[in-house]
mmCIF file of C-alpha atoms in Angstrom:
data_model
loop_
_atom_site.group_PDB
_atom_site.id
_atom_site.type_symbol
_atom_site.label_atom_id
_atom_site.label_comp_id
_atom_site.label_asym_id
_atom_site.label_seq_id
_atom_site.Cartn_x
_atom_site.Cartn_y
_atom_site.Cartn_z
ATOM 1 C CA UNK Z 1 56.346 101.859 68.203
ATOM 2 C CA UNK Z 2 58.503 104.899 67.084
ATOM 3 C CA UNK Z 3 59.048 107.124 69.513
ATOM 4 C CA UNK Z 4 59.823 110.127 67.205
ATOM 5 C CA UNK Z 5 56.883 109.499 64.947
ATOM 6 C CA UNK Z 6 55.754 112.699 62.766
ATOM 7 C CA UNK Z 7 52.557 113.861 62.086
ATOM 8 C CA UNK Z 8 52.239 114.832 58.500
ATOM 9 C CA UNK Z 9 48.669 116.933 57.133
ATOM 10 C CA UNK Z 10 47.862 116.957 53.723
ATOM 11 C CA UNK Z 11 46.513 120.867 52.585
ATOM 12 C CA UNK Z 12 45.727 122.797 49.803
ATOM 13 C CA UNK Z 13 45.985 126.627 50.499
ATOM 14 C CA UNK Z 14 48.528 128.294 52.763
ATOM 15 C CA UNK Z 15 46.002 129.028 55.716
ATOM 16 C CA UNK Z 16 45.711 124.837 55.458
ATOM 17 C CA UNK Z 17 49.129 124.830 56.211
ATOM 18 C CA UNK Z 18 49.211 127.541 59.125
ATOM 19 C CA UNK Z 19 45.924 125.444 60.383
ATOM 20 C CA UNK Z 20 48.526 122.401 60.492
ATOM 21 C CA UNK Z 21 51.436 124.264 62.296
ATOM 22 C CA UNK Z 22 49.458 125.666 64.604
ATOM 23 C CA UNK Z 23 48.279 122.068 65.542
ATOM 24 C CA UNK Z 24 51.531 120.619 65.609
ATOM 25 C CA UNK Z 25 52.165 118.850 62.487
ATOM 26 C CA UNK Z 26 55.508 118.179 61.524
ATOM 27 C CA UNK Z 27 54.964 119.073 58.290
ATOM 28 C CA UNK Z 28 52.573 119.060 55.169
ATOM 29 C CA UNK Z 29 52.006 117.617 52.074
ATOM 30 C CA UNK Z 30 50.627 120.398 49.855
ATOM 31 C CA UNK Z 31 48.885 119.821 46.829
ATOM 32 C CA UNK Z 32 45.751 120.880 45.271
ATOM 33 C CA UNK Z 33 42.222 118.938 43.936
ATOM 34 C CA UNK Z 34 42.676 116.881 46.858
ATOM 35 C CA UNK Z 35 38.834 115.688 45.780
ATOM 36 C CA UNK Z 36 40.918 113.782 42.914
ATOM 37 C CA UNK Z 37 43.706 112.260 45.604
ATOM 38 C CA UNK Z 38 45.370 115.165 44.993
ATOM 39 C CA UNK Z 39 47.490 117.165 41.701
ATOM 40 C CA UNK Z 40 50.877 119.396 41.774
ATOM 41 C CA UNK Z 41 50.465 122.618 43.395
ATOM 42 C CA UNK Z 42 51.246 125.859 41.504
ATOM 43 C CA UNK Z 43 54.565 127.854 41.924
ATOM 44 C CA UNK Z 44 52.767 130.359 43.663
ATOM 45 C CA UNK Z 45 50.893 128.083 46.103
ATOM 46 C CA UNK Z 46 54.491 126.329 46.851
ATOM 47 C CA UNK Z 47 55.899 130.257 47.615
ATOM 48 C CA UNK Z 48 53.001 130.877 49.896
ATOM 49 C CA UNK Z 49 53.103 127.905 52.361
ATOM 50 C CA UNK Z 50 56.743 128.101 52.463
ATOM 51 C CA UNK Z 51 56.204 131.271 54.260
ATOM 52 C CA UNK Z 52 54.179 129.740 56.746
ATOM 53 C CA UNK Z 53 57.287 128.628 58.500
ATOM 54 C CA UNK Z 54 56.157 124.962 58.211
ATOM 55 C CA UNK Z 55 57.622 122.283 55.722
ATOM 56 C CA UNK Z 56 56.108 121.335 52.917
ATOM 57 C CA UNK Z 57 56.223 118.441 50.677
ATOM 58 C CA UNK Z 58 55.038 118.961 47.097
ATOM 59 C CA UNK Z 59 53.173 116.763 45.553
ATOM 60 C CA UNK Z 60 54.456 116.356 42.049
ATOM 61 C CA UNK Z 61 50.742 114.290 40.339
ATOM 62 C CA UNK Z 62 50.110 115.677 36.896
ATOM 63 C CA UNK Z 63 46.703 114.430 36.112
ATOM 64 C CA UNK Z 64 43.766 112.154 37.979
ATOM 65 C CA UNK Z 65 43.659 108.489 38.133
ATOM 66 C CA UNK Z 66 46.157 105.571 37.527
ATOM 67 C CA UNK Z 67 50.111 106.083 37.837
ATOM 68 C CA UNK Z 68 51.421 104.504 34.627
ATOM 69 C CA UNK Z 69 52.412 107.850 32.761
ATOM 70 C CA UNK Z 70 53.193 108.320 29.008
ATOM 71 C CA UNK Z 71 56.918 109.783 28.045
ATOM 72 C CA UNK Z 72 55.143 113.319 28.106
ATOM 73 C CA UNK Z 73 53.705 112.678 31.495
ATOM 74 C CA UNK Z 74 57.039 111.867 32.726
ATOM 75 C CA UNK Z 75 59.030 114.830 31.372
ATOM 76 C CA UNK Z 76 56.138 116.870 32.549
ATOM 77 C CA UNK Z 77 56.999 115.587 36.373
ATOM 78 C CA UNK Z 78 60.142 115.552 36.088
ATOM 79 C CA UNK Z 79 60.316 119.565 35.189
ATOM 80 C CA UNK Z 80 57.441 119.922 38.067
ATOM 81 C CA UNK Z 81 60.178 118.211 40.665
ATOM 82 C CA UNK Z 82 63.005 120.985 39.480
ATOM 83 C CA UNK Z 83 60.203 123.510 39.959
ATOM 84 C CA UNK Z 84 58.642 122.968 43.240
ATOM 85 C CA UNK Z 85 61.621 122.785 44.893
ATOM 86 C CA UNK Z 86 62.929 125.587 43.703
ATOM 87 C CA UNK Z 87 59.636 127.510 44.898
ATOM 88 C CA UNK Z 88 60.499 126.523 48.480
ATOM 89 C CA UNK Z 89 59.329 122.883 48.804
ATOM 90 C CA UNK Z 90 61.428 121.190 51.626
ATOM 91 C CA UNK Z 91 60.374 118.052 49.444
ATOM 92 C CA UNK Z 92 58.152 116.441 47.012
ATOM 93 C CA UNK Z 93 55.631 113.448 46.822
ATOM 94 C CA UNK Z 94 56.115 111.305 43.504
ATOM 95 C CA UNK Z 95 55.101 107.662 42.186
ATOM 96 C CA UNK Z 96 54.834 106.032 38.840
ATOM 97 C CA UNK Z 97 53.897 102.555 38.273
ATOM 98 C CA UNK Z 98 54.782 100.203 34.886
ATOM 99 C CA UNK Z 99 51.944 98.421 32.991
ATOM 100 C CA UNK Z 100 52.172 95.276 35.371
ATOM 101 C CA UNK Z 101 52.120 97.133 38.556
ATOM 102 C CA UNK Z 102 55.477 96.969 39.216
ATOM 103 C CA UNK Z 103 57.500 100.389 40.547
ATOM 104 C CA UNK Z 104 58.343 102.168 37.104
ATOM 105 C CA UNK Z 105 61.852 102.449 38.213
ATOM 106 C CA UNK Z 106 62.877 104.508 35.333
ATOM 107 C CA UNK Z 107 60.910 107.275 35.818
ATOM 108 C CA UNK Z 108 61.568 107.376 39.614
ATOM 109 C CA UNK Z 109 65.246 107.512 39.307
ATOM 110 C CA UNK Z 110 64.739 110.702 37.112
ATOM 111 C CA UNK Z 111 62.467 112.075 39.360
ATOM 112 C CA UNK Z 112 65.095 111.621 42.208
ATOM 113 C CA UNK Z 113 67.664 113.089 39.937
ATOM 114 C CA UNK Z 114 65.666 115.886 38.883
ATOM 115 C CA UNK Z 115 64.902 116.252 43.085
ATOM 116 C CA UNK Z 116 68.632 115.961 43.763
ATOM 117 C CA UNK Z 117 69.952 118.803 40.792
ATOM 118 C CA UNK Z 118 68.165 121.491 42.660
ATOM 119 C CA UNK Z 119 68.411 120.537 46.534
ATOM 120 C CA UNK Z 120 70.649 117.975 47.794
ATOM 121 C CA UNK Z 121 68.777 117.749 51.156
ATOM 122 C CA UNK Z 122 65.265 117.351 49.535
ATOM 123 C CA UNK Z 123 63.347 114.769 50.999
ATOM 124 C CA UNK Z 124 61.540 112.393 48.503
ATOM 125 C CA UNK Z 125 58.589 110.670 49.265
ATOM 126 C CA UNK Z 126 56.454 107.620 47.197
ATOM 127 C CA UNK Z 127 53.148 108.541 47.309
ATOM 128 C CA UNK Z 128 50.323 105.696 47.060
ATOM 129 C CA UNK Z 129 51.171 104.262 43.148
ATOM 130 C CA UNK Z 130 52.547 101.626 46.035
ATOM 131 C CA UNK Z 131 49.191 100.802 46.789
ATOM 132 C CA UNK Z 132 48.668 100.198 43.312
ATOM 133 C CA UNK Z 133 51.308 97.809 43.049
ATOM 134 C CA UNK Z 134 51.238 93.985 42.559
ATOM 135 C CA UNK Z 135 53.239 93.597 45.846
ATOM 136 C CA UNK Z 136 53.678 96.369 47.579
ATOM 137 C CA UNK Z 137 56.149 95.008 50.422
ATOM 138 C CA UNK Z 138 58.971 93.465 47.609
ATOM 139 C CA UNK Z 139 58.221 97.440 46.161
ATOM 140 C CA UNK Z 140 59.098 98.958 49.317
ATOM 141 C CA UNK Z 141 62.180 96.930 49.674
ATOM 142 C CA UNK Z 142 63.612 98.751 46.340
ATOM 143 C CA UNK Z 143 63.201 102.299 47.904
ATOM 144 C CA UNK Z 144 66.657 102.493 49.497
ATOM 145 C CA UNK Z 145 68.031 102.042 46.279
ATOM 146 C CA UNK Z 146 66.304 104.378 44.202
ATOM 147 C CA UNK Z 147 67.114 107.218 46.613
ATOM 148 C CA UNK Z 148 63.687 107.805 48.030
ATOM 149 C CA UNK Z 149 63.419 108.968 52.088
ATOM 150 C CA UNK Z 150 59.728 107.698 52.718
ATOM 151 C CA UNK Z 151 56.862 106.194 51.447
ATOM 152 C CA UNK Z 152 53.355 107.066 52.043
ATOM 153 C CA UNK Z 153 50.887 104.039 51.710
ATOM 154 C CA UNK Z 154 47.750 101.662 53.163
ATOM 155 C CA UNK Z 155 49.376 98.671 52.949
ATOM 156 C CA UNK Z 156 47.181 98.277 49.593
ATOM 157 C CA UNK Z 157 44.001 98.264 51.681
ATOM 158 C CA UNK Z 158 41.212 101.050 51.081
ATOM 159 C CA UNK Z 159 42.816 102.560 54.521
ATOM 160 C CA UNK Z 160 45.503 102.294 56.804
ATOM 161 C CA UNK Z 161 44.024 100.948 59.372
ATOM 162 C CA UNK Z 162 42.674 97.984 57.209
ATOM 163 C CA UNK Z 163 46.431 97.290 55.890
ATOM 164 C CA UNK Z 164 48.017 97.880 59.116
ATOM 165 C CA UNK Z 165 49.413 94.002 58.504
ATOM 166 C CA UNK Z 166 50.969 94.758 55.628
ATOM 167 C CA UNK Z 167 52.083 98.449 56.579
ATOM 168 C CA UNK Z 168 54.088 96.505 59.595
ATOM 169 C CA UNK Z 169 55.831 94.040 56.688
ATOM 170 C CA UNK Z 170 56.727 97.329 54.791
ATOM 171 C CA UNK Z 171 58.540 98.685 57.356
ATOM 172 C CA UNK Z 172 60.316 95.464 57.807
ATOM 173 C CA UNK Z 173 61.638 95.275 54.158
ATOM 174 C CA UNK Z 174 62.142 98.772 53.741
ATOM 175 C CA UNK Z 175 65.051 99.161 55.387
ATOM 176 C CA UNK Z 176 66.211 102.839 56.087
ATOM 177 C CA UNK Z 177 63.238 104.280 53.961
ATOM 178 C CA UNK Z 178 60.827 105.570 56.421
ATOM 179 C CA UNK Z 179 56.957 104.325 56.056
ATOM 180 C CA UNK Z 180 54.336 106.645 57.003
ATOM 181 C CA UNK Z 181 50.756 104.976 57.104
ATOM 182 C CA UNK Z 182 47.810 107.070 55.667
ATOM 183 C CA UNK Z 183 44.635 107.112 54.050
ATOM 184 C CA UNK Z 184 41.459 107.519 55.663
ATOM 185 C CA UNK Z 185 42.800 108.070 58.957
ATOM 186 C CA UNK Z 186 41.438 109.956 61.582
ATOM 187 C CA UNK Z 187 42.448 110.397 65.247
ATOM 188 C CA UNK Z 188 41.097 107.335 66.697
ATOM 189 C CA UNK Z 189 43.577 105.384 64.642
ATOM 190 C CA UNK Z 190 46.826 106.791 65.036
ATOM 191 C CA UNK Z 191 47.967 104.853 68.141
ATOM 192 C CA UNK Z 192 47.067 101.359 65.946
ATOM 193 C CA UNK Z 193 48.945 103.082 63.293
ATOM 194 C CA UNK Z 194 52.080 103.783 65.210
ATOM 195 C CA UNK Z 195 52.073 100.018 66.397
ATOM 196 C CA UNK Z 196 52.823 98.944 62.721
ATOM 197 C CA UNK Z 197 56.037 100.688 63.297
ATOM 198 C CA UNK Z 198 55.391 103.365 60.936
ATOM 199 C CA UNK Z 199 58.043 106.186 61.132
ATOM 200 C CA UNK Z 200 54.590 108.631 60.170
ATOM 201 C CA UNK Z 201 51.256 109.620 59.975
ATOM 202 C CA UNK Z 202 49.457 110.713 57.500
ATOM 203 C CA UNK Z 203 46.010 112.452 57.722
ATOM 204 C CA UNK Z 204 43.952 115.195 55.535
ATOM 205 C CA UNK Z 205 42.209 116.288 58.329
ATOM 206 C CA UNK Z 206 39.348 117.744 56.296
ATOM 207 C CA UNK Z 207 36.326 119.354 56.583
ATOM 208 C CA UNK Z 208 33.602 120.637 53.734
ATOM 209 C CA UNK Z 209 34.299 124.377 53.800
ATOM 210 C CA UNK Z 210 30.850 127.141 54.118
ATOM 211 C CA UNK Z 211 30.436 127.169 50.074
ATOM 212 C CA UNK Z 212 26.722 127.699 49.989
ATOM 213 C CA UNK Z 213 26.934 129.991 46.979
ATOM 214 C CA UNK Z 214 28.571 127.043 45.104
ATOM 215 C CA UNK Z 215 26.491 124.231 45.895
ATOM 216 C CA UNK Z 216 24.317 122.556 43.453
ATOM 217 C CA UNK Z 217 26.050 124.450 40.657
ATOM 218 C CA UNK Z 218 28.106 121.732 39.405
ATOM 219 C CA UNK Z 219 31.321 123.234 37.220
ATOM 220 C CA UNK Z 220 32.107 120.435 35.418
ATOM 221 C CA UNK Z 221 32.684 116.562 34.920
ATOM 222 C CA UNK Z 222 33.403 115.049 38.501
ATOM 223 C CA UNK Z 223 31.834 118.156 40.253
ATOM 224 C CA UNK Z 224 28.719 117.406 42.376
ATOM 225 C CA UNK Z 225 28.260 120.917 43.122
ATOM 226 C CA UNK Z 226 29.272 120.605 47.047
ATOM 227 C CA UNK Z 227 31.968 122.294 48.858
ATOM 228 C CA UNK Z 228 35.596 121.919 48.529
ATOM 229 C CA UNK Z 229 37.693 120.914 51.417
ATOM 230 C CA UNK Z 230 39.927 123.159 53.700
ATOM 231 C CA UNK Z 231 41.583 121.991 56.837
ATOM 232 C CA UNK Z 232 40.179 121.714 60.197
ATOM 233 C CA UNK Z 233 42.218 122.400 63.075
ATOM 234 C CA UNK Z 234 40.958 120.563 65.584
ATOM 235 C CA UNK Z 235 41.596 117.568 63.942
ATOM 236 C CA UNK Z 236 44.625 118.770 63.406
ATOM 237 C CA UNK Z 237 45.164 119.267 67.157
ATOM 238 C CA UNK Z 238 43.679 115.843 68.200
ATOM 239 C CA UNK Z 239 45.877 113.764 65.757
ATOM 240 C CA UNK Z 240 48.865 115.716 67.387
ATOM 241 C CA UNK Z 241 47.477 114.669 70.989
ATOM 242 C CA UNK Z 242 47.063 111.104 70.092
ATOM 243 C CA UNK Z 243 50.438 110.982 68.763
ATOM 244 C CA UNK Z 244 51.671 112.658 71.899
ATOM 245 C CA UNK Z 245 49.628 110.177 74.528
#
């Protein structure tokens, strides 16, 4: 068990963020539709939460759903990365997978160059393509090499709790790249989480925000018409304590 394990909150808004320092996360991962796992965050948004005082990871996620991109995608990403970071991210969150589910290892490496021609302390996360992969331990093990700092994943389970096995054989073969164990996490499991050896955790800690004027009034394809998410701090707090215990 890591004894300087962080505690990492994904958010979507600035006063997420200050919700999440005030807690005593380590840091956030900021992003926005986090109803759709989550898309790049505007300049703006970026500028904003760096002001909070706390870091902040961008995610760099151009569109919904699966992680093998197109050539536009890519550039798209790639410019996102230069960006982001230049907005005031202390780091950004990026993944790409190949047609067989293996680590598209071209497209990384230009993200991590792209990361590394604007900040050469930027810290570079894989988000959960990982998960996606067709062995997600043998892709962790390449990590070091492409330049990445962490990795964010389930162990390829629906949540971290229910891939804690594999999360402990990540950190085994990822050598110097940190693994930080998230999805569907709450409080209760972040003691079982720390005992995969996980350098992290990772938690939304999320709660529907008072949108009564918007529910029912669906805005679109994938909108049910209920609230959106915004952070909740005592969640916040009680991850922090459970680290802490």
């Amino acid at each position: 068990m890591s004894p300087t394990a962080a505690l990492e909150i994904a958010v979507t808004s600035p006063t997420g963020a200050i919700a999440a320092r005030d807690g005593g996360a380590d840091r956030v991962e900021l992003c926005v539709g986090l109803e759709l796992g989550g898309l790049t965050p505007s300049q703006a948004l970026v500028e904003m939460t760096h002001e909070t005082g706390i870091p902040a990871h961008a995610l760099v996620r151009c569109r919904p759903g699966g992680f093998v991109h197109t050539p536009d995608e890519v550039e798209l990403m790639e410019r996102e990365v230069r960006t982001v970071l230049r907005s005031g991210a202390a780091g950004v969150v990026v993944g790409a997978l190949r047609a067989d589910r293996t680590l598209d290892q071209d497209a990384l490496r230009r993200f991590v160059d792209a990361a590394r021609s604007v900040s050469a302390t930027a810290e570079i996360t894989l988000h959960r393509a990982i998960d996606h992969a067709a062995d997600p331990v043998a892709a962790a093990g390449s990590l070091a090499a492409l330049g990445f700092t962490r990795v964010l994943t389930s162990g390829g389970a629906p949540t971290a709790v229910a891939g804690a096995t594999t999360i402990s054989r990540m950190v085994e073969a990822a050598g110097p790249v940190q693994v930080m164990a998230g999805a569907g996490v709450t409080p209760a499991d972040v003691r079982a989480l720390l005992a995969t050896g996980a350098a992290a955790v990772h938690l939304s800690a999320k709660r529907p925000a008072a949108d009564s004027a918007h529910a029912g009034v669906p805005m679109g394809a994938g909108d049910d018409g209920s609230a959106h998410f915004v952070t909740d701090a005592e969640v916040v707090a009680a991850a922090r304590r459970a680290l802490d215990a």
